[in-house]
Coordinates of C-alpha atoms and ligand atoms in Angstrom, one line a residue:
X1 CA -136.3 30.4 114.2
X2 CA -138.2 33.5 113.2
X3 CA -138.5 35.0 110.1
X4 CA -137.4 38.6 108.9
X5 CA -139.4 38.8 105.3
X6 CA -136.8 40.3 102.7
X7 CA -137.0 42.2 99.1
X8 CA -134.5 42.9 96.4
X9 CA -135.2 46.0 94.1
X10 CA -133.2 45.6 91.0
X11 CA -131.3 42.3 89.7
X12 CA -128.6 43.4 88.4
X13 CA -124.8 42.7 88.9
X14 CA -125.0 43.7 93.2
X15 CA -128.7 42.2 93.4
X16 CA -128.3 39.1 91.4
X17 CA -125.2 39.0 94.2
X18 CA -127.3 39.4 97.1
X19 CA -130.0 36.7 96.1
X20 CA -127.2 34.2 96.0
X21 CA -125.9 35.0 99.3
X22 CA -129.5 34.9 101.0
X23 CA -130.2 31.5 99.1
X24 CA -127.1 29.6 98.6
X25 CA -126.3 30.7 102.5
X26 CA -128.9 31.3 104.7
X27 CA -128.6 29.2 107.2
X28 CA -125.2 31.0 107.9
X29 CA -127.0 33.9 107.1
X30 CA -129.6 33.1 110.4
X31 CA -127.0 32.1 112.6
X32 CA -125.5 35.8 112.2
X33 CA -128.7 37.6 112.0
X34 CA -130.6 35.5 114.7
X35 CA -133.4 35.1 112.3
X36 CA -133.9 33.7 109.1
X37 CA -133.2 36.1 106.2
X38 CA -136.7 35.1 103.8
X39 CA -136.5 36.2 100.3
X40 CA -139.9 37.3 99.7
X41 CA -139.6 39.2 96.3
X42 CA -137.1 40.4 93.7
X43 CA -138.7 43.5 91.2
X44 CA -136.8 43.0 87.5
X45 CA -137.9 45.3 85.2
X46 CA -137.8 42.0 82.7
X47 CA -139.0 38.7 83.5
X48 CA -137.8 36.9 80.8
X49 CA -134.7 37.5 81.1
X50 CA -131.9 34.9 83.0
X51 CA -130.5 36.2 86.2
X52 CA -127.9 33.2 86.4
X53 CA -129.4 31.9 89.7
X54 CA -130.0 28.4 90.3
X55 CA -133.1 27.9 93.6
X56 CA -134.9 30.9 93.1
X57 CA -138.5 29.8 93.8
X58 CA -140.9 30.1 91.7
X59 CA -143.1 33.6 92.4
X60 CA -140.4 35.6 93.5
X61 CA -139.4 37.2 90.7
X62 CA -141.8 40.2 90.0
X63 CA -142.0 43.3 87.4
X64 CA -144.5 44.8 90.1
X65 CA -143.4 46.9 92.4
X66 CA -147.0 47.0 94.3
X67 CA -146.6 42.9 95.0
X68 CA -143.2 44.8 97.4
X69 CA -145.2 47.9 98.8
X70 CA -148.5 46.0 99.7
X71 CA -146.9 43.0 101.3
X72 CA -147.1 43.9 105.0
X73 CA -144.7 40.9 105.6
X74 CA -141.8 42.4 104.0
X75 CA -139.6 44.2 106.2
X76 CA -136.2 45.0 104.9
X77 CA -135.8 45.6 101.4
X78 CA -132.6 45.9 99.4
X79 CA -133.1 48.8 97.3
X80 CA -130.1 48.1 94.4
X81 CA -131.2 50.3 91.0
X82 CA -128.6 52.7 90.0
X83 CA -129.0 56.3 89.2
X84 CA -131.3 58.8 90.4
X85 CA -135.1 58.6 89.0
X86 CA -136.7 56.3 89.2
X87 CA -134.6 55.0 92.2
X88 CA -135.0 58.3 94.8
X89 CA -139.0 57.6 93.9
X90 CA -139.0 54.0 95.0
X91 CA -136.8 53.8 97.6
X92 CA -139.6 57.2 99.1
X93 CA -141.7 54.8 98.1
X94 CA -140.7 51.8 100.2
X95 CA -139.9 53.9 103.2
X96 CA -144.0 55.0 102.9
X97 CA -145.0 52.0 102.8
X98 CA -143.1 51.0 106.7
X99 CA -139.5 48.7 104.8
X100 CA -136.4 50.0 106.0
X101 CA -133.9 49.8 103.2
X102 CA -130.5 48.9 102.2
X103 CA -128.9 50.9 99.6
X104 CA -125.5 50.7 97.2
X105 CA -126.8 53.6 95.6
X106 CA -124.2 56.2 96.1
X107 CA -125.6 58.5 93.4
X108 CA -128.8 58.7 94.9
X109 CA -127.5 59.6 98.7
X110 CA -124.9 62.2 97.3
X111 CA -127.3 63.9 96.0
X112 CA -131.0 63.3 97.9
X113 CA -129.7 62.4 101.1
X114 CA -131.0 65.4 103.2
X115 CA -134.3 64.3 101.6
X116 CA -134.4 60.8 101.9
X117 CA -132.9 60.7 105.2
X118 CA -135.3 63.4 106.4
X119 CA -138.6 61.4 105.1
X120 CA -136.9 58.4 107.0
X121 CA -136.5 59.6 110.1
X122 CA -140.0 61.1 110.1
X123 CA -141.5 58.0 109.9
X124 CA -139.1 56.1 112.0
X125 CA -137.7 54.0 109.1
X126 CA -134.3 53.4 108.6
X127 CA -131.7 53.6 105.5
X128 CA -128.1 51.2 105.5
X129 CA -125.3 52.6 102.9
X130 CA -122.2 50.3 103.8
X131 CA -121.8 49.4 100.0
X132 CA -122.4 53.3 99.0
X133 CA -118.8 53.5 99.2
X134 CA -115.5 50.8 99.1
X135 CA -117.5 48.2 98.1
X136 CA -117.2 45.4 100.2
X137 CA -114.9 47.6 102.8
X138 CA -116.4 48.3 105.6
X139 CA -115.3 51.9 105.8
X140 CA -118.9 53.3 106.5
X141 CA -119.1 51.4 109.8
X142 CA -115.7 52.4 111.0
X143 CA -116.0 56.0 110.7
X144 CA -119.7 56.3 112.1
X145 CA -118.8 53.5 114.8
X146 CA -114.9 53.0 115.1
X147 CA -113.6 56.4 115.0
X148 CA -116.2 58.3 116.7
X149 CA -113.3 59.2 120.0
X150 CA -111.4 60.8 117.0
X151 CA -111.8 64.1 114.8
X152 CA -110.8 62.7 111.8
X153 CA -108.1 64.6 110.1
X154 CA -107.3 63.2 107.0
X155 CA -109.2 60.8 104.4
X156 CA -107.2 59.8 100.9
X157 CA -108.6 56.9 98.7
X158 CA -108.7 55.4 95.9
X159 CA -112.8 55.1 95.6
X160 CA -113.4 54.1 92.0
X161 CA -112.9 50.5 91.1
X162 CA -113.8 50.8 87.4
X163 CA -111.2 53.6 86.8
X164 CA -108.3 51.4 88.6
X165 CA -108.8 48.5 87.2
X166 CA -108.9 50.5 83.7
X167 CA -105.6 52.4 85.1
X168 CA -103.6 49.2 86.2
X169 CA -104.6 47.0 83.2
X170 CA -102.9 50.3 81.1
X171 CA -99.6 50.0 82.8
X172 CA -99.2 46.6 83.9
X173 CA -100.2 44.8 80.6
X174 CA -100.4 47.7 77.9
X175 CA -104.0 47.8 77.3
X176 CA -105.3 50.8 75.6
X177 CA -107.8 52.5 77.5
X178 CA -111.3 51.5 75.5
X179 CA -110.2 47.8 75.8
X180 CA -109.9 48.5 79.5
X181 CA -113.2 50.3 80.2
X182 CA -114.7 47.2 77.8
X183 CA -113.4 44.6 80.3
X184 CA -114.3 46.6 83.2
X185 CA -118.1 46.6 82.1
X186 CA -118.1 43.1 81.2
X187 CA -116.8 42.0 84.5
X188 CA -119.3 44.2 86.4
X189 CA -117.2 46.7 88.3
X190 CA -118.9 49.7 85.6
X191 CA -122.5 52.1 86.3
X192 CA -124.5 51.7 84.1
X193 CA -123.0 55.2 82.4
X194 CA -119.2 54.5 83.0
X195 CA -118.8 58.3 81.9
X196 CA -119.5 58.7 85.9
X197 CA -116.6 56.2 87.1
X198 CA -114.0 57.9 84.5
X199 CA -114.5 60.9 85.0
X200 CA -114.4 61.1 88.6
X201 CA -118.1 61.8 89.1
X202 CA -118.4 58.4 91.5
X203 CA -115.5 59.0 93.1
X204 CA -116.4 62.2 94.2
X205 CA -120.1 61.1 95.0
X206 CA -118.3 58.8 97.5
X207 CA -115.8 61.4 98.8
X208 CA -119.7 63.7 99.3
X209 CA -120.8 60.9 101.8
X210 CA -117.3 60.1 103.4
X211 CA -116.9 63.9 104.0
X212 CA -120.5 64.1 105.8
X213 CA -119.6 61.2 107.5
X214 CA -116.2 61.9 108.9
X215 CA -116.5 65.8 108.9
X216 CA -120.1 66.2 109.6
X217 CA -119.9 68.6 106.0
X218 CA -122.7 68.6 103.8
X219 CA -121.4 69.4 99.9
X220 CA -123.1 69.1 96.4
X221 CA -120.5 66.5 94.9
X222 CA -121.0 68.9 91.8
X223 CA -119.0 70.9 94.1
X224 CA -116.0 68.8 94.4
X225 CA -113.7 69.8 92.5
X226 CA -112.9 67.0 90.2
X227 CA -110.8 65.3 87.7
X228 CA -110.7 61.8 85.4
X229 CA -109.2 59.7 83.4
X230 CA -109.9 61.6 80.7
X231 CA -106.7 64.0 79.7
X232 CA -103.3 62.2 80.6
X233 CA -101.7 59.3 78.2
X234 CA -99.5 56.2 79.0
X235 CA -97.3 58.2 78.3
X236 CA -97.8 60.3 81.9
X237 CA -97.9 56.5 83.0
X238 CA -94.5 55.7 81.6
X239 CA -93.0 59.2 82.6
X240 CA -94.1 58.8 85.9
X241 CA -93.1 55.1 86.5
X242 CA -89.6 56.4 85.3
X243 CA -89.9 58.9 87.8
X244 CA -90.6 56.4 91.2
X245 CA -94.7 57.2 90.7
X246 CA -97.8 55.0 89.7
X247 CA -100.6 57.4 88.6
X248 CA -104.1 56.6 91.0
X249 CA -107.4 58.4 91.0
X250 CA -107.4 60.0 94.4
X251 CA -109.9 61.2 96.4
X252 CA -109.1 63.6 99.2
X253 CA -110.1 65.0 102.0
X254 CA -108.0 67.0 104.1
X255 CA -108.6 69.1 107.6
X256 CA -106.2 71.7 107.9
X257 CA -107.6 74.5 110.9
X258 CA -110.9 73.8 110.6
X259 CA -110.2 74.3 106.8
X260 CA -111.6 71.1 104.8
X261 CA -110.0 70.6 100.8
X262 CA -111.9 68.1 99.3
X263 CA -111.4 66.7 95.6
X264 CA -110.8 64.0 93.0
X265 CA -108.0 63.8 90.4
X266 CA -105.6 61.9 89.5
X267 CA -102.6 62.0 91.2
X268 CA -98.5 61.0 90.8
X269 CA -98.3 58.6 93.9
X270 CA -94.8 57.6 95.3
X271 CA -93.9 53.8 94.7
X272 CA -94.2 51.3 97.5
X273 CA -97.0 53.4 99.3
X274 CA -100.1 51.7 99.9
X275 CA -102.0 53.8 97.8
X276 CA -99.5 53.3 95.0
X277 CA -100.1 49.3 95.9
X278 CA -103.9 49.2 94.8
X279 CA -104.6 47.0 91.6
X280 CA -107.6 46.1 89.4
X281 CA -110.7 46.7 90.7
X282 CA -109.7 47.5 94.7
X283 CA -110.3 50.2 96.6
X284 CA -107.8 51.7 99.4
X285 CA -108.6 54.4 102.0
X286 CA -106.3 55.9 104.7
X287 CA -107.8 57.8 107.6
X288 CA -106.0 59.9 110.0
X289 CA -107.9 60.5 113.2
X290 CA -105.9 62.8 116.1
X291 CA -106.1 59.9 118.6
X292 CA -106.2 56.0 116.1
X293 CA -103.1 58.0 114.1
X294 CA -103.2 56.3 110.9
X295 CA -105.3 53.7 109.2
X296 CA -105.8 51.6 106.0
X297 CA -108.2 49.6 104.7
X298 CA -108.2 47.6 101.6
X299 CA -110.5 45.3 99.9
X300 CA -112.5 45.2 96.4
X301 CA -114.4 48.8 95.8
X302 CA -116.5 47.3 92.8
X303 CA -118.0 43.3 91.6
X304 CA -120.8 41.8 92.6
X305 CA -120.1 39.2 95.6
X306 CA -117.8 42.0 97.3
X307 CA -120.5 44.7 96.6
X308 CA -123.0 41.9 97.8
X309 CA -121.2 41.2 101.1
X310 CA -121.6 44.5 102.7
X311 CA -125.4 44.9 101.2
X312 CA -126.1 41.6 103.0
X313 CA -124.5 43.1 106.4
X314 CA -126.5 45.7 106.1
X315 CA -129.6 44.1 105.8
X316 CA -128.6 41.3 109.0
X317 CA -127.7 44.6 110.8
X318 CA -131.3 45.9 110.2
X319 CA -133.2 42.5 110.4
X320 CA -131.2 42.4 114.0
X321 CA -132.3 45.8 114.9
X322 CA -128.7 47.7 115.1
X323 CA -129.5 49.6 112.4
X324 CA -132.1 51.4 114.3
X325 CA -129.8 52.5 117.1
X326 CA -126.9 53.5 114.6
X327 CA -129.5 55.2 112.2
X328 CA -131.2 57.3 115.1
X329 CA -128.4 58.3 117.2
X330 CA -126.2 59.5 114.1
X331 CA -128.7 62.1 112.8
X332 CA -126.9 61.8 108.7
X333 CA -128.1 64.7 106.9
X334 CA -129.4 66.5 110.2
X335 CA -129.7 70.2 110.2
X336 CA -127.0 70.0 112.6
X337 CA -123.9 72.8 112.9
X338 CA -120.7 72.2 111.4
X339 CA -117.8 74.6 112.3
X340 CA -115.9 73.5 108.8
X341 CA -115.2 75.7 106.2
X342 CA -114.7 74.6 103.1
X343 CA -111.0 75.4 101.7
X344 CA -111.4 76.6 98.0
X345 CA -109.4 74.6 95.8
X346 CA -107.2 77.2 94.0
X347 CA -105.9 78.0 97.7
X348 CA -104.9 73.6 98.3
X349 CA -101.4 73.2 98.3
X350 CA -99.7 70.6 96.6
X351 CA -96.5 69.3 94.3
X352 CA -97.1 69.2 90.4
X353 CA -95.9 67.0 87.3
X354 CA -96.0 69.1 84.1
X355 CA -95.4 67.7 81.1
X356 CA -94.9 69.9 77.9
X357 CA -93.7 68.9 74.1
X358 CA -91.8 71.9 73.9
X359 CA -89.1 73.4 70.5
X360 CA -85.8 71.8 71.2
X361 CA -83.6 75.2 70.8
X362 CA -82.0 77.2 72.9
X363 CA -83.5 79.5 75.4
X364 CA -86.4 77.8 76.0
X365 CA -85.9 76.0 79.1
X366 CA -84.9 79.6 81.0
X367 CA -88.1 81.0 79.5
X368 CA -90.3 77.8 80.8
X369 CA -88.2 78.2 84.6
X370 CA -88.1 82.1 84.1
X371 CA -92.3 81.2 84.1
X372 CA -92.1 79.1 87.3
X373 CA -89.8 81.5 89.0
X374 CA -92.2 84.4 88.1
X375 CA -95.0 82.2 90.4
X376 CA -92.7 81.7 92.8
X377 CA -92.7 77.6 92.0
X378 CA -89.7 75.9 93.1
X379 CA -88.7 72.9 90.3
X380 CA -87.6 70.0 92.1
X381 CA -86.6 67.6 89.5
X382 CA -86.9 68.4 85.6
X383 CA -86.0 66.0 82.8
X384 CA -85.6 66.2 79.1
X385 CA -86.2 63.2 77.2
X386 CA -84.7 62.7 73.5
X387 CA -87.4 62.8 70.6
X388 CA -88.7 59.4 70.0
X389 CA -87.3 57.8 66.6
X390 CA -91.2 57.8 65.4
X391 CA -91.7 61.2 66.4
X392 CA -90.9 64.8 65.3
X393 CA -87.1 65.5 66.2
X394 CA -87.7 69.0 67.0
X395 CA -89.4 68.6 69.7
X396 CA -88.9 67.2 72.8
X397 CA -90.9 65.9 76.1
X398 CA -90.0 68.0 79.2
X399 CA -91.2 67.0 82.7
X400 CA -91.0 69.4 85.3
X401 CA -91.7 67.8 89.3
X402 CA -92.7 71.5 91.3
X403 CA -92.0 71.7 94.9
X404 CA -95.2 72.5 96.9
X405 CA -97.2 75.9 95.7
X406 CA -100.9 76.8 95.5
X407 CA -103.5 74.9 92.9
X408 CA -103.7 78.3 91.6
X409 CA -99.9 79.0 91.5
X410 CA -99.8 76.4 89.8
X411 CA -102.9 76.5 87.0
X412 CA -101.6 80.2 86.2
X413 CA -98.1 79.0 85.4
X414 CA -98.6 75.9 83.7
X415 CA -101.2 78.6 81.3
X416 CA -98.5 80.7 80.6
X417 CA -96.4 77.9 79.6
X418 CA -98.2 76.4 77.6
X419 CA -98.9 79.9 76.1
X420 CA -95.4 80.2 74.6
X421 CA -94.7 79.8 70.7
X422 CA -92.0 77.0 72.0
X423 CA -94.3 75.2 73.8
X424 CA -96.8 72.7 72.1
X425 CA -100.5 72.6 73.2
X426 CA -100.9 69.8 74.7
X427 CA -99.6 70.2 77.7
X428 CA -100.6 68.7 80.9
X429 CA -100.3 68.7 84.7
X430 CA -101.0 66.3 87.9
X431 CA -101.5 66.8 91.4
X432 CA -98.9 64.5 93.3
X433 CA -98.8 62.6 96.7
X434 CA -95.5 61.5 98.6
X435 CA -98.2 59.5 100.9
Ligands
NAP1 P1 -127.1 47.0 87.2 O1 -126.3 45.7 86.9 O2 -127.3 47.9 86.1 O3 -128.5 46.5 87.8 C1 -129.5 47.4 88.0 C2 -130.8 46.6 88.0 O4 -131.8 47.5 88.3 C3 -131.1 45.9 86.7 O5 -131.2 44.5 87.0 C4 -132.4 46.5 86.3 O6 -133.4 45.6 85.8 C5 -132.9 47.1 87.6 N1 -133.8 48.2 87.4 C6 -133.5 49.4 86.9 N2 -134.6 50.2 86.9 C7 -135.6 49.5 87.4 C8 -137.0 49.7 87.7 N3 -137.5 50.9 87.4 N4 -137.7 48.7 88.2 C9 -137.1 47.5 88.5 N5 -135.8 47.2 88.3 C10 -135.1 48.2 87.7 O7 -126.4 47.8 88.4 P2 -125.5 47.3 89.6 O8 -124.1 47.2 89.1 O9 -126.1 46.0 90.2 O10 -125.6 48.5 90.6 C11 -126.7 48.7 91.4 C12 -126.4 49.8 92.4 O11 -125.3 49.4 93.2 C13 -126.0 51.1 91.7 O12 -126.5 52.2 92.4 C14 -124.5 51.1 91.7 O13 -123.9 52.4 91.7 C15 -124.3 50.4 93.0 N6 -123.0 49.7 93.2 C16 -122.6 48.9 92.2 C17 -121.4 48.2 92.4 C18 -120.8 47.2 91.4 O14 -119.7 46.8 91.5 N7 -121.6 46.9 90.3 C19 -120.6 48.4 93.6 C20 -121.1 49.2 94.6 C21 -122.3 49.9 94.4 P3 -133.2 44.8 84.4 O15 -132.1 43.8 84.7 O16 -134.5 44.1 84.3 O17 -132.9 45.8 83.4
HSE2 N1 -118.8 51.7 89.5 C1 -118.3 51.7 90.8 C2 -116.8 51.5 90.8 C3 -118.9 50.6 91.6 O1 -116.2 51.1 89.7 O2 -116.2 51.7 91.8 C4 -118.6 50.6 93.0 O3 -119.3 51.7 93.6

């Protein structure tokens, strides 16, 4: 069988992933590919130090990236270093030197896309993404091959595997938060600067390259309007649980009259819908598309063998040639027209939870709804809690559900609220979902 001569660029959690796959499978590997999937080279930034693989032969392993650029038998290289410098450099690097690449590197193509795309195509390279986003679900494949009959209308997911898992350990066995993130890191799902996946930096990186996909937009993800982790308490967790809700980091985006919202945050999701569902480190996305109707696929966003899975697709796709036909007739990051405007986000609509600690006397509830009224925000479930026996008995958690108003309806109110001399500071508010 011929040979496609193969290269892994960082050994981290995803490449230590991908060697395994190529050496512990390959002859399933060739029977997909048609070829044999050779593992040329691996570049480690240090040699010394155990990668957990057992049958990597000897002279593989490099700390030269040269021994990769100068090896004319090396065709597809996996390109999986996080962040942006020195990765956007290589990976230009390996596209000048004739590899086509595979790449998990969301960061990188959210924001050097146009760029790296651009040099691709110029010198009839190709670039492979499918583990950019959802981990091992294949959700670039189905929008850029499944749904192209469709305009896409809506697309709402969870996209951050690290900030689930963190969220569902929370609720489901009363870890505090740090413990969470800590377990998260150790099992692989984190960057390597987990302030991106809990503050919905990542998410929204992903949302950047689902939204050029499906919408043919081209956005800064510094742009999306975005939200983490890092305000609400188990206590919103709690309240909302009583309430029928599980709390989620959702990324949307939604197409209404060739109006596009787009953003992160997390968001009060009705029990028993499938978003709701999503546990520990998996990702969920529902798509709408005017003729499929709707769509949802599931399957671990973050780990090594899931993140491995679609890397290694990716690079049987390219060793098979496909990649070339999907890469050259999509034209990603082309100069080419879009008719979509983006919506700004203090125009979105949506439902609210606010919670406030508020004086419990009389008076203040009309002066909290009086605030509502005054923005026109119709209430459509409110709840008063008793003090906890540990906590200050004059003051009480209040929970106000809003019926649907305008983002900035309902940022002006909640303000005001929180402005009042019965109202305690820390006050908080959440988008929230019925789907
Ligand atoms: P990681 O565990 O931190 O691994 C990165 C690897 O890159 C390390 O092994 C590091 O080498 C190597 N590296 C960094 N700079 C280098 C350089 N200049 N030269 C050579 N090697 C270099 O990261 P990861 O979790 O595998 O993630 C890799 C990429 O996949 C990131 O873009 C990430 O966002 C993406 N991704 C990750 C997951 C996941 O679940 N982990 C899922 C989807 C996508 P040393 O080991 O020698 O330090
Ligand atoms: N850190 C990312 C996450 C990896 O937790 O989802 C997958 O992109």
């Amino acid at each position: 069988m011929e040979k496609t001569h193969v290269a892994i660029v960082g050994m981290g959690t995803v490449g230590s992933g991908v060697a395994r796959l190529l050496l512990d499978h390959g002859d399933r590997l060739a029977r997909h590919a048609g070829r044999v999937l050779w593992l040329n080279k691996a570049l480690v930034r240090d040699l010394s130090k155990d990668r957990g693989i057992s049958g990597l032969p000897a002279g593989v392993l490099t700390d030269n990236l040269q021994e990769i650029l100068e090896n004319p038998q090396i065709q597809v290289v996996a390109h999986l270093i996080g962040g942006i410098e020195p990765a956007r450099t290589i990976m230009l690097k390996l596209l000048e030197s004739g590899k086509d690449v595979v790449t998990a590197n969301k960061a990188l193509l959210a924001q050097h896309g146009e760029e790296l795309f651009d040099r691709a195509r110029s010198l009839g390279r190709t670039i492979a993404f499918e583990a950019s986003v959802g981990g091992g679900i294949p959700i670039i494949a189905n929008i850029t091959q499944c749904f192209t009959a469709n305009q896409i209308i809506s697309l709402r997911g969870i996209l951050n595997g690290t900030s689930n898992f963190i969220l569902t350990q929370m609720s489901e066995k009363g870890l505090d938060y740090n413990r969470a993130l800590e377990i998260a890191q150790n099992m692989g799902y984190a960057e390597a600067d987990p302030a991106m996946d809990v503050d919905g930096s990542d998410a929204a990186q992903k949302l950047a390259i689902l939204a050029h996909l499906a919408f043919g937009v081209r956005i800064d993800w510094k742009d999306i309007q975005r939200h983490g982790l890092e305000a609400f308490t188990i206590e919103d967790i709690r309240y909302a649980e009583k309430l029928g809700y599980r709390i989620r980091l959702l990324a949307t985006a939604q197409l209404i009259d060739d109006n596009l919202e787009l953003h992160v945050s997390p968001t009060l999701i009705r029990n028993g819908r499938p978003l709701a569902e999503v546990r520990g480190p998996y990702n969920a996305i529902t798509i709408v598309g005017d003729a499929v109707g709707d769509m949802f696929f599931h399957g671990q966003g973050a780990g090594q063998m899931p993140t491995a899975s679609a890397v290694v697709a990716d690079m049987i796709d390219t060793a098979a040639g496909r990649t070339d036909i999907t890469f050259r007739r999509l034209q990603l990051w082309s100069d080419r027209q879009c008719e979509i405007e983006l919506t700004p986000y203090a125009r979105t609509l949506g439902r609210y939870y606010m919670r406030y600690l508020v004086a419990d006397e009389p008076g203040v509830l009309s002066q909290i709804t009086g605030i509502l009224g005054n923005y026109r925000i119709s209430i459509s479930s409110i709840i008063q809690h008793e003090p906890a026996e540990s906590s200050d008995p004059s003051k009480v958690p209040l929970i106000i559900m809003t019926h649907v108003c305008t983002e900035a309806d309902a940022s002006k109110a909640h303000e005001a609220i929180g402005q009042l001399s019965s109202v305690d500071s820390r006050c908080f508010k959440l988008r929230v979902s019925e789907g």
